[in-house]
Coordinates of C-alpha atoms in Angstrom, one line a residue:
M12 CA -37.7 -98.2 -67.4
R13 CA -40.5 -97.8 -64.8
R14 CA -38.2 -96.9 -62.5
R15 CA -36.6 -94.1 -64.6
A16 CA -39.9 -93.0 -65.2
I17 CA -41.0 -92.4 -61.6
A18 CA -37.1 -91.0 -60.7
A19 CA -37.5 -88.7 -63.4
L20 CA -41.2 -87.3 -61.7
L21 CA -40.1 -87.2 -58.3
A22 CA -37.0 -84.9 -59.6
V23 CA -39.1 -82.7 -61.3
L24 CA -41.6 -82.3 -58.5
T25 CA -38.4 -81.7 -56.1
T26 CA -36.8 -79.1 -58.2
S27 CA -40.5 -77.4 -58.5
S28 CA -41.1 -77.1 -54.8
C29 CA -37.9 -75.9 -53.9
G30 CA -38.1 -73.4 -56.6
L31 CA -37.5 -69.2 -55.6
N32 CA -40.2 -66.6 -55.5
L33 CA -39.0 -63.0 -55.1
Q34 CA -42.8 -62.0 -54.9
N35 CA -43.7 -64.0 -51.7
A36 CA -40.4 -63.0 -49.7
G37 CA -41.2 -61.1 -46.9
I38 CA -39.6 -57.6 -46.3
G39 CA -36.9 -57.6 -43.7
T40 CA -38.1 -55.3 -40.9
G41 CA -36.6 -56.4 -37.5
L42 CA -33.3 -55.1 -36.0
G43 CA -31.3 -58.1 -34.9
V44 CA -31.2 -56.0 -31.5
P45 CA -33.1 -55.4 -28.2
S46 CA -35.5 -52.7 -29.6
K47 CA -38.6 -50.6 -28.2
H48 CA -41.7 -50.2 -30.4
V49 CA -42.6 -46.3 -30.9
T50 CA -45.4 -44.9 -33.1
A51 CA -45.2 -41.5 -34.8
V52 CA -48.6 -39.6 -36.2
F53 CA -48.0 -38.0 -39.7
A54 CA -50.0 -36.2 -41.7
D55 CA -49.2 -38.0 -44.7
A56 CA -46.7 -40.7 -45.0
G57 CA -47.1 -41.8 -48.6
R58 CA -44.0 -41.9 -49.7
L59 CA -42.6 -43.7 -46.8
P60 CA -42.2 -47.7 -47.4
L61 CA -42.6 -50.5 -45.0
G62 CA -39.5 -51.2 -43.8
G63 CA -38.1 -48.1 -44.2
V64 CA -35.0 -46.4 -42.4
V65 CA -35.3 -44.7 -39.1
R66 CA -32.4 -42.2 -38.6
S67 CA -30.9 -40.1 -35.6
G68 CA -28.3 -37.8 -37.1
Q69 CA -26.1 -40.0 -39.8
A70 CA -26.9 -42.9 -37.9
E71 CA -29.6 -45.9 -38.6
V72 CA -31.3 -46.9 -35.4
G73 CA -34.7 -48.2 -36.3
R74 CA -36.4 -49.4 -39.2
V75 CA -40.9 -48.8 -39.9
T76 CA -42.2 -52.4 -39.1
A77 CA -45.8 -51.3 -39.7
I78 CA -48.0 -48.3 -41.3
R79 CA -51.7 -47.6 -40.5
T80 CA -54.5 -45.0 -41.0
R81 CA -56.6 -43.7 -38.5
D82 CA -58.9 -40.6 -38.7
F83 CA -57.0 -39.3 -41.8
L84 CA -53.9 -39.4 -40.2
A85 CA -50.6 -41.9 -41.0
L86 CA -49.7 -44.1 -37.5
V87 CA -45.8 -45.1 -38.8
E88 CA -45.1 -48.3 -36.0
M89 CA -41.2 -48.3 -35.4
D90 CA -38.8 -50.4 -33.9
I91 CA -36.0 -48.4 -32.3
D92 CA -32.8 -49.8 -30.9
A93 CA -33.6 -49.8 -27.1
D94 CA -30.1 -48.7 -26.2
L95 CA -30.8 -45.4 -28.3
P96 CA -31.6 -42.5 -25.4
L97 CA -35.1 -41.4 -26.8
P98 CA -36.4 -38.3 -24.5
S99 CA -40.1 -37.8 -24.5
G100 CA -39.3 -34.4 -26.2
T101 CA -38.5 -36.5 -29.7
S102 CA -39.6 -35.2 -32.8
A103 CA -40.3 -37.1 -36.2
Q104 CA -39.6 -35.7 -39.9
L105 CA -40.2 -37.5 -43.3
Q106 CA -37.3 -36.9 -45.3
L107 CA -35.9 -37.9 -48.3
A108 CA -32.7 -39.1 -49.1
S109 CA -32.2 -37.8 -53.0
P110 CA -34.6 -36.6 -55.0
L111 CA -35.9 -39.6 -56.6
G112 CA -35.3 -42.0 -53.7
E113 CA -37.4 -43.2 -50.8
A114 CA -38.5 -41.3 -47.6
F115 CA -37.1 -42.0 -44.3
V116 CA -38.2 -41.2 -41.1
M117 CA -35.7 -38.7 -38.8
L118 CA -35.6 -38.4 -35.3
D119 CA -34.9 -35.0 -33.8
R120 CA -33.4 -36.1 -29.9
P121 CA -33.3 -33.1 -27.2
P122 CA -30.7 -33.5 -24.9
G123 CA -31.8 -35.0 -21.6
G124 CA -35.4 -35.3 -20.1
P125 CA -37.8 -38.5 -19.3
Q126 CA -37.3 -41.5 -21.7
L127 CA -40.2 -42.6 -23.9
A128 CA -41.6 -45.9 -22.8
D129 CA -42.0 -49.0 -25.1
G130 CA -45.1 -48.4 -27.1
A131 CA -44.7 -44.5 -26.6
V132 CA -46.7 -42.6 -29.4
I133 CA -45.1 -39.3 -30.7
P134 CA -48.2 -37.0 -31.7
I135 CA -48.8 -35.1 -34.6
E136 CA -48.0 -31.7 -33.2
R137 CA -43.9 -32.9 -32.9
T138 CA -43.9 -34.5 -36.5
T139 CA -43.1 -32.9 -39.6
R140 CA -42.8 -33.5 -43.7
G141 CA -40.0 -32.5 -45.3
P142 CA -40.2 -30.7 -48.9
D143 CA -41.1 -33.2 -51.4
I144 CA -39.4 -33.2 -55.2
E145 CA -42.8 -32.2 -56.5
D146 CA -42.9 -29.4 -54.4
T147 CA -39.2 -28.1 -54.8
L148 CA -39.6 -28.4 -58.6
A149 CA -43.2 -26.7 -58.3
A150 CA -41.2 -24.1 -56.7
V151 CA -38.5 -23.7 -59.1
G152 CA -40.7 -23.6 -61.8
T153 CA -42.8 -20.5 -60.9
V154 CA -39.1 -18.8 -60.3
L155 CA -37.9 -19.9 -63.7
N156 CA -41.3 -18.9 -65.6
G157 CA -40.5 -15.1 -64.0
S158 CA -43.4 -14.7 -62.0
G159 CA -41.4 -14.6 -58.4
L160 CA -38.5 -12.4 -60.2
D161 CA -41.4 -9.9 -61.5
Q162 CA -42.2 -9.5 -58.2
A163 CA -38.8 -8.5 -56.9
R164 CA -38.3 -6.5 -59.7
T165 CA -41.5 -4.5 -58.6
V166 CA -40.6 -4.5 -55.1
V167 CA -37.2 -3.2 -55.6
G168 CA -38.2 -0.6 -58.2
E169 CA -40.8 0.7 -55.9
L170 CA -38.3 1.1 -53.0
N171 CA -36.0 3.1 -55.7
T172 CA -39.0 5.5 -56.4
A173 CA -39.7 5.7 -52.8
L174 CA -36.2 6.8 -51.2
H175 CA -34.9 8.6 -54.5
G176 CA -33.9 12.2 -53.3
R177 CA -34.8 11.1 -49.5
E178 CA -31.8 9.5 -48.4
D179 CA -31.5 12.0 -45.6
D180 CA -35.0 11.6 -44.3
V181 CA -34.9 8.1 -44.8
R182 CA -31.6 8.5 -42.1
D183 CA -33.5 10.9 -39.7
L184 CA -36.4 8.1 -39.6
L185 CA -33.8 5.2 -38.9
H186 CA -32.2 7.3 -36.3
E187 CA -35.3 8.6 -34.9
L188 CA -36.3 4.3 -35.0
Q189 CA -32.8 3.3 -33.3
S190 CA -33.9 6.3 -30.4
V191 CA -37.1 4.9 -30.1
L192 CA -36.2 1.3 -29.9
G193 CA -33.2 2.4 -27.2
S194 CA -35.8 4.2 -25.2
L195 CA -38.0 0.7 -25.2
Q196 CA -35.2 -1.3 -24.3
R197 CA -34.1 0.4 -21.1
H198 CA -37.9 0.9 -20.0
R199 CA -38.6 -2.9 -20.6
E200 CA -38.7 -3.8 -17.1
D201 CA -41.5 -1.2 -16.5
I202 CA -43.1 -2.1 -19.4
D203 CA -42.9 -5.5 -18.3
Q204 CA -43.9 -4.3 -15.1
I205 CA -47.0 -2.6 -16.8
I206 CA -48.2 -5.5 -18.3
T207 CA -47.7 -8.1 -15.6
S208 CA -50.1 -5.4 -13.9
M209 CA -52.5 -5.3 -16.8
H210 CA -52.7 -9.3 -16.4
A211 CA -53.1 -9.0 -12.6
A212 CA -56.1 -7.0 -13.2
S213 CA -57.4 -8.8 -16.3
E214 CA -57.6 -11.9 -13.8
E215 CA -59.2 -10.1 -11.2
L216 CA -61.9 -9.1 -13.3
A217 CA -62.6 -12.4 -14.3
R218 CA -62.5 -13.4 -10.9
N219 CA -65.3 -11.1 -10.3
E220 CA -66.8 -11.6 -13.2
P221 CA -69.9 -12.8 -11.4
L222 CA -70.2 -9.8 -9.3
L223 CA -69.7 -7.6 -12.1
E224 CA -72.5 -9.1 -14.1
A225 CA -74.8 -8.8 -10.8
T226 CA -73.8 -5.0 -10.6
F227 CA -74.5 -4.2 -14.0
T228 CA -77.7 -6.1 -13.8
E229 CA -78.6 -4.0 -11.1
I230 CA -77.7 -0.6 -11.7
K231 CA -79.9 -1.0 -15.2
P232 CA -83.2 -0.4 -13.4
G233 CA -81.4 3.4 -12.5
I234 CA -79.8 4.0 -15.7
D235 CA -83.6 3.4 -17.1
V236 CA -84.7 6.1 -14.7
L237 CA -81.8 8.4 -15.5
L238 CA -83.0 8.0 -19.6
A239 CA -86.4 8.7 -18.5
E240 CA -85.7 12.0 -16.9
R241 CA -82.8 12.9 -19.9
E242 CA -85.4 15.7 -20.7
R243 CA -86.1 17.1 -17.3
F244 CA -82.4 16.8 -16.7
G245 CA -81.6 18.5 -20.1
R246 CA -84.6 21.2 -18.7
L247 CA -82.3 21.5 -15.3
L248 CA -79.1 22.3 -17.0
T249 CA -80.5 25.2 -19.2
N250 CA -82.1 26.6 -16.1
T251 CA -78.9 26.6 -14.3
A252 CA -77.4 28.2 -17.0
S253 CA -80.1 31.0 -17.1
L254 CA -79.4 31.5 -13.3
S255 CA -75.5 31.4 -13.3
A256 CA -75.4 34.4 -16.1
S257 CA -78.0 36.5 -13.9
T258 CA -76.3 36.1 -11.0
H259 CA -73.0 36.8 -12.6
E260 CA -75.2 39.9 -13.8
L261 CA -76.2 40.8 -10.4
T262 CA -73.2 40.4 -8.9
R263 CA -72.0 42.9 -11.4
R264 CA -74.1 45.4 -11.0
T265 CA -74.2 45.2 -6.9
A266 CA -70.6 44.7 -6.7
G267 CA -70.1 48.2 -5.6
T268 CA -72.7 48.7 -3.3
L269 CA -71.7 44.7 -1.2
T270 CA -68.1 46.2 -1.2
H271 CA -69.7 49.6 0.6
E272 CA -71.9 47.6 2.6
V273 CA -68.8 45.7 3.7
H274 CA -66.5 48.8 4.4
Q275 CA -69.0 49.6 6.5
L276 CA -69.7 46.7 8.8
R277 CA -66.0 46.3 9.9
P278 CA -66.0 49.2 12.2
V279 CA -69.4 47.7 13.6
L280 CA -67.5 44.4 14.1
D281 CA -64.7 45.9 15.0
E282 CA -66.7 47.8 18.3
L283 CA -67.9 44.2 19.3
R284 CA -64.5 42.5 19.3
G285 CA -63.6 45.6 21.5
F286 CA -66.2 45.1 24.0
D287 CA -65.9 41.1 24.3
G288 CA -64.2 41.1 27.7
E289 CA -67.0 43.4 29.1
L290 CA -69.5 41.8 27.4
G291 CA -68.6 38.3 28.8
R292 CA -68.6 39.5 32.5
T293 CA -71.8 41.0 32.2
L294 CA -73.4 38.0 31.0
D295 CA -71.5 36.0 33.3
G296 CA -73.0 38.4 36.5
L297 CA -76.3 37.3 34.7
A298 CA -75.8 33.4 35.2
H299 CA -74.7 34.2 38.5
F300 CA -77.9 36.0 39.2
S301 CA -80.2 33.4 37.7
R302 CA -78.6 30.7 39.9
L303 CA -79.2 33.0 42.9
F304 CA -82.5 33.6 42.4
Q305 CA -83.1 30.1 41.9
Q306 CA -81.6 29.2 45.3
A307 CA -84.0 31.6 46.6
T308 CA -87.1 30.2 45.5
P309 CA -87.3 26.9 46.4
G310 CA -91.1 26.7 45.3
D311 CA -93.0 26.1 42.5
Y312 CA -93.6 30.2 41.7
V313 CA -92.5 33.2 43.1
L314 CA -93.8 36.9 42.5
F315 CA -90.8 39.0 41.9
N316 CA -91.2 43.0 41.7
G317 CA -87.8 44.8 40.7
T318 CA -86.1 47.3 38.6
L319 CA -83.5 46.1 36.5
D320 CA -80.4 48.8 36.1
V321 CA -78.8 48.0 32.7
P322 CA -75.0 48.7 33.2
G323 CA -73.3 51.0 31.3
T324 CA -71.8 47.9 29.3
L325 CA -74.6 46.5 27.5
G326 CA -75.3 50.9 27.2
E327 CA -72.4 51.1 25.6
I328 CA -72.8 48.4 23.4
V329 CA -76.4 49.5 22.3
A330 CA -75.9 53.4 21.9
P331 CA -72.4 53.6 21.9
G332 CA -70.9 57.3 22.8
A333 CA -74.1 58.3 24.8
A334 CA -74.1 59.1 28.4
P335 CA -75.7 56.6 31.0
P336 CA -79.7 57.4 32.5
A337 CA -79.4 58.3 35.7
P338 CA -81.0 56.4 38.0
P339 CA -84.2 56.5 40.0
G340 CA -84.1 58.7 42.8
G341 CA -81.4 61.0 41.5
G342 CA -78.4 58.8 42.9
P343 CA -75.6 58.1 40.7
P344 CA -75.7 55.4 37.9

């Protein structure tokens, strides 16, 4: 009897120790194939479960192994099939398998490029979150409540009012707009060149910013002086305007006299131009006489007593038409 009791107790203990408890069962996160570890940074990963699916297109390529938080961001760690090409520009998005289903990670892989290494991180700039069922239902509720439809009806009504009776004007405006856009398209290279030149000029100004600052700093005292003399400059401009008016009036009154004097001066100038050759010979003779006179007087000084006979050439210039004076002694001139 005692042996039976001991055997029954052992059977109960063995059965209890082999009991299955689902709460203590581990969540499957492994792939069972060689994988690389990649972390994606999301702004929110609230509906993504641990062990969630990672997909690329329609294929399941990995699993979510851990979800951590840091600096109010969600860090989703994933094991991805090592044979899957994963370029460095890969982006990730959280999507829903169904309106009430769990979220999963969808990878968008660009063609080609260097591959992500094991332990790489997809930054938050290349991660997004798809629309949740809550957002979709809220948008549908907004439309069904009439606010969106009322706004659309208001816009359509305003457009009908604005365009009623102005169809031809609107058509002409569209043609003009098309012409302007075509002209811009034809001059696209010129516009691009102008923008490029402006960019180059901006870079040049940026490089010379210290020089410009120094120039403006040094020119400030000069500007201050000009500002201090502003009243005097104003009076100068006023006096200049008055002088201009007086000069104009004087010129207007003496215009006839000046014209008459110019006409009278013209014959004198013509006569001087006619004696140009003879006057030149006379001056050459005087220069020759001066050289000979200097050669004849090598000393420091000389006493000279003589009479200068003015040639007829000079006499004709001084007194045109007058008879030349007779020389002393009554001889010919």
